[in-house]
Every structure is written in structure tokens, then in C-alpha cells.
Coordinates of C-alpha atoms in Angstrom, one line a residue:
X1 CA 195.7 103.8 23.8
X2 CA 197.9 100.8 24.6
X3 CA 199.0 98.9 21.4
X4 CA 199.4 95.8 23.4
X5 CA 195.6 95.8 24.0
X6 CA 195.0 95.7 20.3
X7 CA 197.6 92.8 19.9
X8 CA 196.1 90.9 22.8
X9 CA 192.5 91.0 21.6
X10 CA 193.5 90.4 17.9
X11 CA 191.6 91.3 14.7
X12 CA 188.0 90.5 14.1
X13 CA 186.4 90.1 10.7
X14 CA 184.1 93.0 9.9
X15 CA 181.2 93.2 7.5
X16 CA 181.6 96.7 6.0
X17 CA 178.5 98.7 5.6
X18 CA 177.5 100.3 2.3
X19 CA 177.9 103.9 1.4
X20 CA 181.7 104.4 1.8
X21 CA 184.8 103.1 0.2
X22 CA 188.5 104.1 0.6
X23 CA 188.9 103.4 -3.1
X24 CA 188.0 106.0 -5.7
X25 CA 184.5 105.9 -7.0
X26 CA 184.3 105.3 -10.7
X27 CA 183.6 108.5 -12.7
X28 CA 180.7 108.6 -15.1
X29 CA 181.5 109.1 -18.8
X30 CA 180.6 112.8 -18.4
X31 CA 183.2 113.1 -15.6
X32 CA 186.1 111.4 -17.4
X33 CA 189.1 113.8 -17.2
X34 CA 191.6 114.4 -19.9
X35 CA 195.0 113.1 -18.7
X36 CA 196.8 116.0 -17.0
X37 CA 193.8 118.3 -17.1
X38 CA 192.9 120.1 -13.8
X39 CA 189.7 119.7 -11.7
X40 CA 188.1 122.8 -10.3
X41 CA 186.1 122.5 -7.1
X42 CA 183.7 125.3 -6.5
X43 CA 182.0 125.9 -3.1
X44 CA 180.1 128.5 -1.2
X45 CA 183.3 129.0 1.1
X46 CA 186.8 127.7 1.0
X47 CA 188.8 128.2 4.2
X48 CA 192.4 128.0 3.1
X49 CA 194.1 128.9 6.4
X50 CA 196.5 130.8 4.2
X51 CA 196.9 134.3 5.6
X52 CA 197.4 135.7 2.1
X53 CA 194.0 134.6 1.1
X54 CA 192.0 133.0 3.9
X55 CA 188.7 132.7 1.9
X56 CA 188.0 131.6 -1.6
X57 CA 185.3 130.1 -3.7
X58 CA 187.2 127.8 -6.0
X59 CA 190.4 125.7 -6.0
X60 CA 192.1 123.9 -8.9
X61 CA 193.7 120.5 -8.5
X62 CA 196.1 118.7 -10.8
X63 CA 198.6 115.9 -10.3
X64 CA 197.7 115.6 -6.6
X65 CA 198.5 119.3 -5.9
X66 CA 196.7 122.6 -5.5
X67 CA 197.2 124.5 -8.7
X68 CA 195.2 127.7 -8.0
X69 CA 192.9 129.2 -5.4
X70 CA 190.5 132.2 -5.7
X71 CA 187.2 133.1 -7.1
X72 CA 185.5 130.9 -9.6
X73 CA 186.3 133.3 -12.5
X74 CA 190.0 133.8 -11.4
X75 CA 190.6 130.0 -11.1
X76 CA 188.9 129.1 -14.4
X77 CA 190.8 131.7 -16.2
X78 CA 194.0 130.4 -14.7
X79 CA 193.7 126.8 -15.6
X80 CA 192.0 127.0 -19.0
X81 CA 189.0 125.4 -20.8
X82 CA 189.9 121.7 -20.4
X83 CA 189.2 121.8 -16.6
X84 CA 186.6 119.5 -15.1
X85 CA 184.3 121.6 -12.8
X86 CA 182.8 120.1 -9.7
X87 CA 180.2 122.3 -8.0
X88 CA 179.9 121.5 -4.3
X89 CA 177.0 123.9 -3.7
X90 CA 176.7 125.4 -0.3
X91 CA 179.5 123.3 1.2
X92 CA 182.4 124.7 3.2
X93 CA 185.8 123.3 2.1
X94 CA 188.6 123.1 4.6
X95 CA 192.2 121.8 4.4
X96 CA 192.6 118.1 4.9
X97 CA 191.7 117.0 8.5
X98 CA 194.1 114.8 10.2
X99 CA 193.7 112.8 13.4
X100 CA 197.0 113.2 15.2
X101 CA 196.6 110.3 17.6
X102 CA 194.6 107.2 16.5
X103 CA 195.0 103.5 16.3
X104 CA 193.8 102.0 12.9
X105 CA 194.1 98.3 13.9
X106 CA 192.3 99.0 17.1
X107 CA 189.6 100.8 15.3
X108 CA 188.9 97.9 13.0
X109 CA 188.8 95.5 15.9
X110 CA 186.4 97.8 17.8
X111 CA 184.0 98.0 14.9
X112 CA 183.9 94.2 14.7
X113 CA 183.6 93.2 18.4
X114 CA 181.0 93.8 21.1
X115 CA 180.7 97.6 21.6
X116 CA 180.3 98.5 25.2
X117 CA 180.6 102.3 24.9
X118 CA 177.7 104.1 26.6
X119 CA 176.6 101.1 28.7
X120 CA 174.9 102.5 31.7
X121 CA 174.9 99.3 33.9
X122 CA 176.3 95.9 34.2
X123 CA 172.9 94.5 33.1
X124 CA 173.3 96.3 29.8
X125 CA 176.8 95.0 29.4
X126 CA 175.6 91.4 29.9
X127 CA 172.8 91.9 27.4
X128 CA 175.2 93.2 24.7
X129 CA 177.4 90.2 25.4
X130 CA 174.6 87.8 25.0
X131 CA 173.6 89.4 21.7
X132 CA 177.2 89.4 20.4
X133 CA 177.5 89.1 16.5
X134 CA 179.5 86.3 15.1
X135 CA 182.3 88.7 14.1
X136 CA 183.0 89.4 17.8
X137 CA 184.5 85.9 18.2
X138 CA 188.2 85.0 17.7
X139 CA 188.1 81.3 17.7
X140 CA 185.9 80.6 20.7
X141 CA 187.0 83.8 22.5
X142 CA 184.4 86.5 22.8
X143 CA 186.0 90.0 22.3
X144 CA 184.7 93.4 23.1
X145 CA 185.7 96.8 24.4
X146 CA 184.6 100.2 25.5
X147 CA 183.3 99.7 29.1
X148 CA 183.7 102.5 31.6
X149 CA 182.8 102.0 35.2
X150 CA 182.4 105.7 35.6
X151 CA 179.2 105.5 33.5
X152 CA 177.6 102.9 35.8
X153 CA 175.6 103.7 39.0
X154 CA 178.1 101.7 41.0
X155 CA 181.4 103.3 39.9
X156 CA 183.6 100.3 40.7
X157 CA 185.8 98.0 38.6
X158 CA 183.7 94.9 37.5
X159 CA 184.6 91.4 38.6
X160 CA 184.5 88.1 36.7
X161 CA 181.2 87.3 38.5
X162 CA 179.5 90.4 37.0
X163 CA 179.5 88.8 33.5
X164 CA 176.9 86.3 34.8
X165 CA 176.8 82.6 34.0
X166 CA 175.4 82.6 30.4
X167 CA 179.0 82.8 28.9
X168 CA 180.9 81.0 31.7
X169 CA 182.0 78.3 29.4
X170 CA 183.6 80.6 26.8
X171 CA 186.5 82.8 27.4
X172 CA 185.6 86.6 27.4
X173 CA 188.0 89.5 27.2
X174 CA 186.7 93.1 27.3
X175 CA 188.9 96.2 26.9
X176 CA 188.3 99.2 29.0
X177 CA 187.4 102.4 27.0
X178 CA 190.9 103.9 27.5
X179 CA 192.7 100.7 26.5
X180 CA 194.5 100.5 29.9
X181 CA 192.5 97.6 31.5
X182 CA 191.1 94.3 30.5
X183 CA 188.1 92.6 32.1
X184 CA 188.2 88.8 31.9
X185 CA 185.8 86.0 32.9
X186 CA 186.8 83.0 34.8
X187 CA 187.5 80.8 31.8
X188 CA 189.8 83.5 30.3
X189 CA 191.7 83.7 33.6
X190 CA 191.9 79.8 33.7
X191 CA 193.3 79.6 30.2
X192 CA 195.8 82.4 31.0
X193 CA 196.8 80.5 34.2
X194 CA 196.4 83.7 36.2
X195 CA 195.8 82.7 39.9
X196 CA 196.1 84.1 43.4
X197 CA 199.8 83.2 43.2
X198 CA 200.5 85.2 40.1
X199 CA 202.5 88.2 41.1
X200 CA 201.8 91.8 39.7
X201 CA 204.3 92.5 37.0
X202 CA 206.2 95.8 37.1
X203 CA 204.0 98.6 35.9
X204 CA 200.9 96.5 36.2
X205 CA 198.2 95.5 38.6
X206 CA 196.1 92.2 38.9
X207 CA 193.0 93.6 40.7
X208 CA 192.1 91.1 43.4
X209 CA 189.1 90.1 45.5
X210 CA 189.3 90.4 49.3
X211 CA 190.5 86.7 49.5
X212 CA 193.4 87.5 47.1
X213 CA 192.0 85.7 44.1
X214 CA 192.1 87.7 40.8
X215 CA 188.9 89.8 40.3
X216 CA 189.1 89.6 36.5
X217 CA 190.6 93.0 35.8
X218 CA 194.1 93.5 34.7
X219 CA 195.6 97.1 34.6
X220 CA 198.4 98.3 32.3
X221 CA 201.4 96.0 32.1
X222 CA 199.4 93.2 33.7
X223 CA 197.5 92.9 30.3
X224 CA 200.7 91.4 28.9
X225 CA 199.8 88.2 30.7
X226 CA 197.3 87.6 27.9
X227 CA 200.0 87.8 25.2
X228 CA 200.2 84.5 23.4
X229 CA 197.0 83.1 25.1
X230 CA 194.4 84.5 22.6
X231 CA 194.6 83.0 19.1
X232 CA 196.3 85.3 16.6
X233 CA 194.2 86.7 13.8
X234 CA 194.4 85.4 10.3
X235 CA 195.9 87.5 7.5
X236 CA 192.4 87.8 6.1
X237 CA 191.0 89.1 9.4
X238 CA 193.9 91.5 9.7
X239 CA 193.4 93.0 6.2
X240 CA 189.6 93.2 6.7
X241 CA 190.1 95.1 10.0
X242 CA 192.5 97.7 8.4
X243 CA 190.3 98.1 5.4
X244 CA 187.3 98.8 7.5
X245 CA 189.2 101.3 9.7
X246 CA 190.5 103.2 6.6
X247 CA 187.0 103.4 5.1
X248 CA 185.5 104.6 8.3
X249 CA 188.1 107.3 8.6
X250 CA 187.5 108.5 5.1
X251 CA 183.7 108.6 5.7
X252 CA 184.1 110.8 8.7
X253 CA 186.3 113.3 6.9
X254 CA 189.8 112.3 7.7
X255 CA 192.5 112.7 5.0
X256 CA 195.2 111.5 7.3
X257 CA 196.0 109.6 10.6
X258 CA 199.0 109.6 12.8
X259 CA 198.9 106.0 14.1
X260 CA 200.2 106.0 17.6
X261 CA 202.3 102.8 18.1
X262 CA 202.0 100.6 14.9
X263 CA 203.0 97.0 15.2
X264 CA 205.3 95.6 12.5
X265 CA 202.6 93.4 11.0
X266 CA 200.3 96.3 10.3
X267 CA 203.2 98.5 9.1
X268 CA 204.2 95.9 6.5
X269 CA 200.7 95.5 5.2
X270 CA 200.2 99.2 4.8
X271 CA 203.6 99.4 3.2
X272 CA 202.5 96.9 0.6
X273 CA 199.2 98.6 0.0
X274 CA 201.0 102.0 -0.4
X275 CA 203.4 100.5 -3.0
X276 CA 200.5 99.0 -4.9
X277 CA 198.6 102.3 -4.8
X278 CA 195.8 100.9 -2.6
X279 CA 196.4 103.1 0.3
X280 CA 193.9 106.2 0.1
X281 CA 194.7 108.0 3.4
X282 CA 197.9 109.5 4.5
X283 CA 199.4 107.6 7.4
X284 CA 202.1 109.0 9.7
X285 CA 203.2 105.9 11.5
X286 CA 204.8 105.9 15.0
X287 CA 206.7 102.6 15.5
X288 CA 205.6 100.5 18.5
X289 CA 208.5 101.2 20.9
X290 CA 207.1 99.2 23.7
X291 CA 207.3 95.6 22.4
X292 CA 210.0 93.5 20.8
X293 CA 209.0 95.0 17.5
X294 CA 211.1 98.0 18.4
X295 CA 214.3 96.2 17.7
X296 CA 213.4 95.6 14.0
X297 CA 212.2 99.2 13.7
X298 CA 215.6 100.4 15.1
X299 CA 217.4 98.2 12.6
X300 CA 215.4 99.4 9.6
X301 CA 215.2 103.1 10.5
X302 CA 212.6 105.6 9.2
X303 CA 210.7 105.1 6.0
X304 CA 209.1 107.3 3.4
X305 CA 206.6 106.0 0.8
X306 CA 203.9 107.7 -1.2
X307 CA 201.2 108.1 1.5
X308 CA 202.9 106.1 4.3
X309 CA 205.5 107.8 6.5
X310 CA 207.4 106.1 9.4
X311 CA 209.5 108.8 11.3
X312 CA 208.3 108.6 14.9
X313 CA 208.3 106.1 17.7
X314 CA 205.6 105.8 20.3
X315 CA 206.6 105.1 23.9
X316 CA 204.4 105.0 27.1
X317 CA 205.3 106.2 30.5
X318 CA 202.1 105.6 32.4
X319 CA 198.5 104.4 32.4
X320 CA 195.2 106.3 32.2
X321 CA 193.3 108.6 34.5
X322 CA 190.0 106.7 34.4
X323 CA 191.7 103.5 35.7
X324 CA 193.9 105.4 38.1
X325 CA 197.0 104.2 36.3
X326 CA 198.1 107.7 35.3
X327 CA 201.3 108.5 37.4
X328 CA 200.9 111.4 39.7
X329 CA 203.4 113.3 41.9
X330 CA 200.9 113.0 44.9
X331 CA 198.1 110.5 45.5
X332 CA 194.7 110.5 43.8
X333 CA 192.3 112.8 45.5
X334 CA 189.6 110.0 45.5
X335 CA 192.0 107.1 46.4
X336 CA 194.6 108.1 49.1
X337 CA 197.8 106.1 48.7
X338 CA 197.4 105.5 45.0
X339 CA 199.7 107.4 42.8
X340 CA 199.4 105.5 39.6
X341 CA 201.9 103.4 37.6
X342 CA 205.0 104.0 35.5
X343 CA 204.9 101.3 32.8
X344 CA 208.5 101.9 31.9
X345 CA 211.1 102.7 34.5
X346 CA 212.8 106.0 34.1
X347 CA 216.0 104.2 33.2
X348 CA 214.4 102.1 30.5
X349 CA 212.5 105.0 29.1
X350 CA 215.8 107.0 28.9
X351 CA 217.5 104.1 27.2
X352 CA 214.8 103.9 24.5
X353 CA 214.6 107.6 23.9
X354 CA 218.4 107.6 23.4
X355 CA 218.3 104.7 21.0
X356 CA 215.5 106.1 18.8
X357 CA 216.8 109.6 18.7
X358 CA 220.2 108.3 17.6
X359 CA 218.5 106.4 14.8
X360 CA 216.7 109.5 13.5
X361 CA 213.3 109.0 15.0
X362 CA 211.0 111.7 16.5
X363 CA 209.9 110.6 20.0
X364 CA 206.2 110.6 20.9
X365 CA 205.5 109.6 24.4
X366 CA 202.1 108.9 26.1
X367 CA 202.0 110.9 29.3
X368 CA 198.8 111.4 31.2
X369 CA 199.6 112.1 34.8
X370 CA 201.7 115.0 36.0
X371 CA 204.5 112.8 37.2
X372 CA 204.7 111.1 33.8
X373 CA 204.8 114.4 32.0
X374 CA 207.6 115.7 34.3
X375 CA 209.6 112.4 33.5
X376 CA 209.1 112.9 29.8
X377 CA 210.2 116.5 29.8
X378 CA 213.2 115.8 32.1
X379 CA 214.4 112.9 29.9
X380 CA 214.0 114.6 26.5
X381 CA 215.6 117.8 27.7
X382 CA 218.5 115.9 29.2
X383 CA 218.9 113.9 25.9
X384 CA 218.7 117.1 23.8
X385 CA 221.4 118.8 25.9
X386 CA 223.8 115.8 25.8
X387 CA 223.4 115.3 22.0
X388 CA 222.9 118.9 20.8
X389 CA 219.9 117.6 18.8
X390 CA 217.3 120.2 19.7
X391 CA 215.1 120.2 16.6
X392 CA 213.4 116.8 16.9
X393 CA 209.9 118.1 17.4
X394 CA 209.3 115.5 20.0
X395 CA 205.7 115.0 21.0
X396 CA 203.9 114.6 24.3
X397 CA 200.9 112.4 23.6
X398 CA 197.9 113.6 25.7
X399 CA 199.9 116.1 27.8
X400 CA 196.8 115.6 30.0
X401 CA 197.6 116.6 33.6
X402 CA 200.5 119.0 34.0
X403 CA 202.1 121.2 36.6
X404 CA 202.3 124.9 35.6
X405 CA 206.1 124.8 35.4
X406 CA 205.9 121.7 33.0
X407 CA 203.4 123.4 30.8
X408 CA 206.0 126.3 30.5
X409 CA 208.9 123.9 29.8
X410 CA 206.8 122.1 27.1
X411 CA 206.1 125.3 25.2
X412 CA 209.5 126.9 25.6
X413 CA 211.5 123.9 24.3
X414 CA 209.9 123.2 21.0
X415 CA 207.8 120.2 22.0
X416 CA 204.4 119.4 20.3
X417 CA 201.4 118.9 22.6
X418 CA 199.3 116.1 20.9
X419 CA 195.9 116.6 22.6
X420 CA 192.5 115.0 22.2
X421 CA 189.6 117.5 22.7
X422 CA 186.9 114.7 23.4
X423 CA 189.0 113.3 26.2
X424 CA 188.2 116.5 28.2
X425 CA 184.5 116.3 27.5
X426 CA 184.5 112.6 28.4
X427 CA 186.5 112.9 31.5
X428 CA 185.0 116.2 33.0
X429 CA 182.3 114.4 35.1
X430 CA 185.0 112.8 37.3
X431 CA 188.4 114.4 36.5
X432 CA 188.2 116.7 39.5
X433 CA 187.3 113.8 41.8
X434 CA 190.6 112.1 40.7
X435 CA 192.7 115.3 40.9
X436 CA 191.2 117.8 43.3
X437 CA 190.3 121.4 42.5
X438 CA 193.9 122.7 42.4
X439 CA 195.6 120.0 40.3
X440 CA 192.8 119.9 37.7
X441 CA 193.6 123.5 36.7
X442 CA 196.6 121.9 34.8
X443 CA 194.5 119.3 33.1
X444 CA 193.4 119.5 29.4
X445 CA 194.8 123.0 29.5
X446 CA 194.9 123.9 25.8
X447 CA 195.0 127.7 26.1
X448 CA 197.7 127.5 28.7
X449 CA 199.8 125.2 26.4
X450 CA 199.3 127.6 23.5
X451 CA 200.3 130.6 25.6
X452 CA 203.5 128.7 26.6
X453 CA 204.4 128.4 22.9
X454 CA 203.3 124.8 22.3
X455 CA 202.0 123.7 18.9
X456 CA 198.7 121.8 19.4
X457 CA 198.2 118.8 17.2
X458 CA 194.7 117.4 17.7
X459 CA 193.2 113.9 17.5
X460 CA 190.7 111.5 19.1
X461 CA 192.7 108.5 20.4
X462 CA 190.2 106.4 18.4
X463 CA 188.9 103.8 19.3
X464 CA 189.1 105.2 22.8
X465 CA 186.9 108.0 21.5
X466 CA 185.1 108.0 18.1
X467 CA 187.2 109.1 15.1
X468 CA 184.6 111.7 14.4
X469 CA 186.6 114.9 13.7
X470 CA 183.5 117.0 13.8
X471 CA 182.9 115.9 17.4
X472 CA 186.5 116.9 18.2
X473 CA 186.0 120.4 16.7
X474 CA 182.8 120.8 18.8
X475 CA 184.5 119.7 22.0
X476 CA 187.4 121.9 21.4
X477 CA 185.2 125.0 20.8
X478 CA 182.7 124.3 23.7
X479 CA 184.2 122.0 26.3
X480 CA 180.6 120.7 26.5
X481 CA 178.9 117.4 25.9
X482 CA 176.4 116.8 23.2
X483 CA 173.5 118.1 25.4
X484 CA 175.3 121.3 26.0
X485 CA 176.5 120.6 29.5
X486 CA 177.9 122.2 31.5
X487 CA 176.5 125.6 30.6
X488 CA 179.3 127.8 29.3
X489 CA 181.7 124.8 29.2
X490 CA 184.0 123.1 31.6
X491 CA 186.9 125.3 32.4
X492 CA 185.7 127.6 29.7
X493 CA 188.9 129.7 29.7
X494 CA 190.6 126.8 28.0
X495 CA 188.1 126.7 25.0
X496 CA 189.5 127.3 21.6
X497 CA 188.1 129.5 18.8
X498 CA 186.7 127.9 15.7
X499 CA 189.9 128.8 13.8
X500 CA 192.2 127.5 16.5
X501 CA 190.4 124.2 16.7
X502 CA 190.5 123.8 12.9
X503 CA 194.2 124.6 12.9
X504 CA 194.8 121.8 15.5
X505 CA 193.4 119.2 13.0
X506 CA 195.3 120.8 10.0
X507 CA 198.2 123.1 10.5
X508 CA 199.2 121.6 13.8
X509 CA 198.9 118.0 12.6
X510 CA 201.1 118.9 9.6
X511 CA 203.7 120.5 11.8
X512 CA 203.8 117.6 14.1
X513 CA 204.6 115.3 11.2
X514 CA 207.3 117.6 9.6
X515 CA 204.8 118.3 6.7
X516 CA 203.9 122.0 7.1
X517 CA 205.5 122.9 3.7
X518 CA 203.2 120.3 2.0
X519 CA 199.9 120.2 4.0
X520 CA 197.7 122.0 6.5
X521 CA 196.7 124.8 4.2
X522 CA 195.1 125.2 0.8
X523 CA 197.5 127.2 -1.4
X524 CA 199.3 126.6 -4.7
X525 CA 201.9 124.0 -4.5
X526 CA 200.5 122.3 -1.4
X527 CA 199.1 118.7 -1.5
X528 CA 195.5 118.6 -2.6
X529 CA 194.0 117.2 0.6
X530 CA 190.8 118.7 1.6
X531 CA 187.3 118.0 2.9
X532 CA 183.9 119.4 2.1
X533 CA 181.5 120.0 5.0
X534 CA 177.8 120.9 5.2
X535 CA 178.7 123.5 7.8
X536 CA 181.3 126.1 8.4
X537 CA 183.4 124.8 11.3
X538 CA 184.9 128.2 12.1
X539 CA 182.1 130.8 12.2
X540 CA 179.1 128.6 12.2
X541 CA 177.3 127.8 15.4
X542 CA 179.3 125.1 17.3
X543 CA 176.2 123.0 17.8
X544 CA 175.9 122.7 14.0
X545 CA 178.9 120.4 14.2
X546 CA 176.9 117.7 16.0
X547 CA 174.7 117.1 13.0
X548 CA 177.0 118.2 10.2
X549 CA 177.7 115.9 7.3
X550 CA 180.9 115.2 5.4
X551 CA 180.2 115.5 1.7
X552 CA 183.6 114.8 0.1
X553 CA 187.0 113.7 1.2
X554 CA 190.0 114.2 -1.1
X555 CA 193.5 113.0 -0.7
X556 CA 196.3 113.9 -3.1
X557 CA 193.6 115.0 -5.5
X558 CA 191.8 111.8 -5.3
X559 CA 188.2 111.5 -4.1
X560 CA 188.3 108.8 -1.5
X561 CA 184.7 109.4 -0.1
X562 CA 181.7 111.1 -1.6
X563 CA 178.4 111.1 0.3
X564 CA 175.4 109.8 -1.5
X565 CA 173.1 112.4 -2.9
X566 CA 170.2 113.2 -0.6

């Protein structure tokens, strides 16, 4: 997702629902723990992902680390009589689940604004806009996101006229589901001074009507025309957005998030919370390498706190497939002559890669189209050869449409494929239309990437998709939508097993953040990050994941979410 979209739309105040907190719930008197004494969690099944002992029934936690793993009797005997025992009943416990590609500030904004995901028509969009909650306004600007023209009967980009006349006196800005396009009404265009004479910026498109006037849709770098036009969020709004996002992530079972392109304002606030002990999830921050913030990040260098790490930089090379902004080697199959957009020139991308690698950063690059993926691999391999630095674990974010030879190069050269399973199940109705039957064989090709030697780190790209890690596990195993379509799964040879899917959100995520010695498995000495689920995500029926419940989320031995008793 484009971080500039989050900056342009700004933060919106969110009223947080009950039932979840990213702060630790108060223990009852009976649960008070003697300082330094361990806590033993007992469950029907504990999947450790440790080859030495893959299954257990109990684990002991002390001082934020796993102390012992085994049967209930073994663990209690190992830790002694002072231990607090927590019986999780028939739950399955798994290592801490990490979303390897999400956007916390964008999630908070999406939760507060007009939600347009799943709208089936322009009429439904207009209805939701007319029923917008007060939190959806930033000043007098109405904010929303999530529209996708591919879900409508008429699969075309909307125009400013499609918003109707009810809101014509208020500026309206609506982000596309993938974060690579904005839909504006006439008042928003007027305030931004975007006219028929405004040229397309490099790497961006102002979509126009037949008479040359702006249609209301801005694609990729054209969205930057809104920078400075929309009022900035207040500090209180910004903090409320991040708080809401963190609470939501804990509730859906995430113990960590790799934030893909964090702006300085957000980083500094999270750094303050981490120092004060108020940050409950592990955050692996990728510096925003697209905007002017990158200069300060380069000056300051990487950072390591308690739960907050800054070691990577996020760069973008192209747009998204749904808006035909993904950069392809040859034209789109459903739009001859259109090959997508490079949002950074090859020269500028190479310059930024060189600067950040020299400063000690891992480079994580958004690449959707096959041309963008080729550019990323060419640039990184050239830089690695020139500097001799070949152990950077550089990441290709999405690795979505790739030529066979580039899949081989990615796997053979130590790169991480950061992929999002629900992107495949969201895009499958129209991906072949965009790419054609041959090129689509290299799209969302998880097993081909694994066979080439790539480590898969899995995420959702929230708020483009829901930050529901159980939905991600389901999509990875089935390559089907929630109704079970298509039968057998889309390109079923690329499905993952239950254990492979779980590893993508645990072991793979840990490796992608240089933390495989600390996290990703449940064994003595590793961090006590784990999640208790109502189902077994490995051997249980995949369809059970659609209705499964998160019962407990634990980070560094601290309970950050516990479901209410039924």
C-alpha cells in the first residue's frame, strides 16, 4: 500500500469498541504472580514448529521468555510449585503470528472513515457516503477508502459525477482498496487546483474525461497532488488512530507487525510508547523511503528498542494490478498499449538502494508487475556485486507477477518473498483478464518461489485486506474465497500445506526481520510470543479457520488480549 495515501487522507478519530485492549488486563487477586515466578500455559495442543518437539501440551513462561515446553507433568516438574497455571482448555497454541506487510496508521484511518470494501454498486457507495459517521470527517473533508471497480457491474473507474449531488459542497476523497488511486469529487479537485491544464506527474496519471477535464481519479504519483491540501491530523487524532490499530491487531491474533513504509511522525510516537512501556505488539518498522522523511532516516540510521525495531526501508517501484498501474514487460491483456507505471525511475531507485544499504538498512521494495520485479532484482544484484554485501536479506514486497527466470533469481540469491495470501483470492476473478493465461502462471506463485529457495514471509497488506491472520491462513491453504470457490482452488498447485502456511506467519516472518534466533518457534530461550486459537490451523479443516476465534494473544510473556468468556 502507498504510504502517501495514508498521509494524504490523514488520521481520523476512532471510537474504539469494547472487548479488546492492547494493555494488559488486570489480574484478579487469585491470579497475582509472585515476582519472578513462572506462568505455565496448558492447552490441548501446542504447535511449537520446533523439529525437536513439534507438539506439546504445556509451556512455561518467565521474564518474557519460554522457560520449558513439554507435557503438563514435565513442565510443572521443571518450574516448581510457585508457578501460576493457566488452563486454555481445548485451544491450540501456536507461535506468535506476525503480519509481514501491514500499515498501522492506514488501518486506524480505515477503521474510522467511510468503509467501501464490498460495495457492489455506485448506488451502495453513495448510500454509505450519505450515512458517514462523524469520525469520517477531517475538518470538512469527508474521507473513506476501500472501493474497487472490479466489484461493480460496470467495471470502470468512477468519475466525480458518480458521487451524486448530495455532497457536492463538501470535498470528498476516497482511496481505492489497493491504496494506488484516489477518487475525488468536484470540490476536492477545485481545492487542489487540479484542472485540464494540470499535467500528469512522472509515474502518475490524472484520469480524464473525453473532453480532457479531470475525471476525479488520480493514480499512483498523481495522488501526491493532494499533499498539503487536506488538513493535517491533530496529535490526538494520530494517537487515537494508532491505538485503535494496535488493539485491533491484538484482537485478531497478531503478536507483531512489519509496518511497510512508516512515516517519521508515526515512528517517533511509537518510539515514545516503546520507551514508556506502552507498546504491546512487536513492530518491525520499514522507514518511508519515498518521501522527504527518508533524509532524516538516513541521517539517524537503524534503531533497536524493546518492542520496536527500525532496520529496513520501504521503496516502491510500481503501482497495483487492479488499477493497471503495475509495471509489465508487455501490455495488459485487457488494455492494449498500457504497460503500467514505474513510480521511481530506475536511476532514482538505484540511488536510494545504494544510500540505504550503505547506511545499514535492509531494502524492502514494493514490486507487483513483472517489469518491476525484474528491475528490483537487477538493481539489488548489481548493488550486491559492487559492494560485496550479499547477506542483506533484502525483501521483495508482494513479488506478485514474475517471469520464471526472475522467480529463480529471487530464490537463488537469498531474497525474501513477502507475499499476501488474500491478495490472490481477492484478485483471482480478474487477474487472468489483466495478464492472460500464460503470464498469470507466474502470479501469486508461492510454491514456485519456495521451490526456487525463497523464504516466504506472509502478511495481509492491511488495510488493503483485513488484518485477519486466520483469513490469510485459509487463503494460503485453499486459494479459495469464503464460499469455497473455485472448487479445488485457483491454480491449486500453488496452495500451501497447513504447516507451510503457519510457517509463513511465524518462522518466515522472523527470518525476514533477522529474528529467527528469538522468535517464530516455541522452545526454551525464545521470546514468549504465542497465540491460542479455537482450532488447529495445521491439521484442522481449512474451512474451520473462517469461523475460528482468537482466545489469547501473548507478547513477551504479557497477555495483550484475552477473549471474553462465552
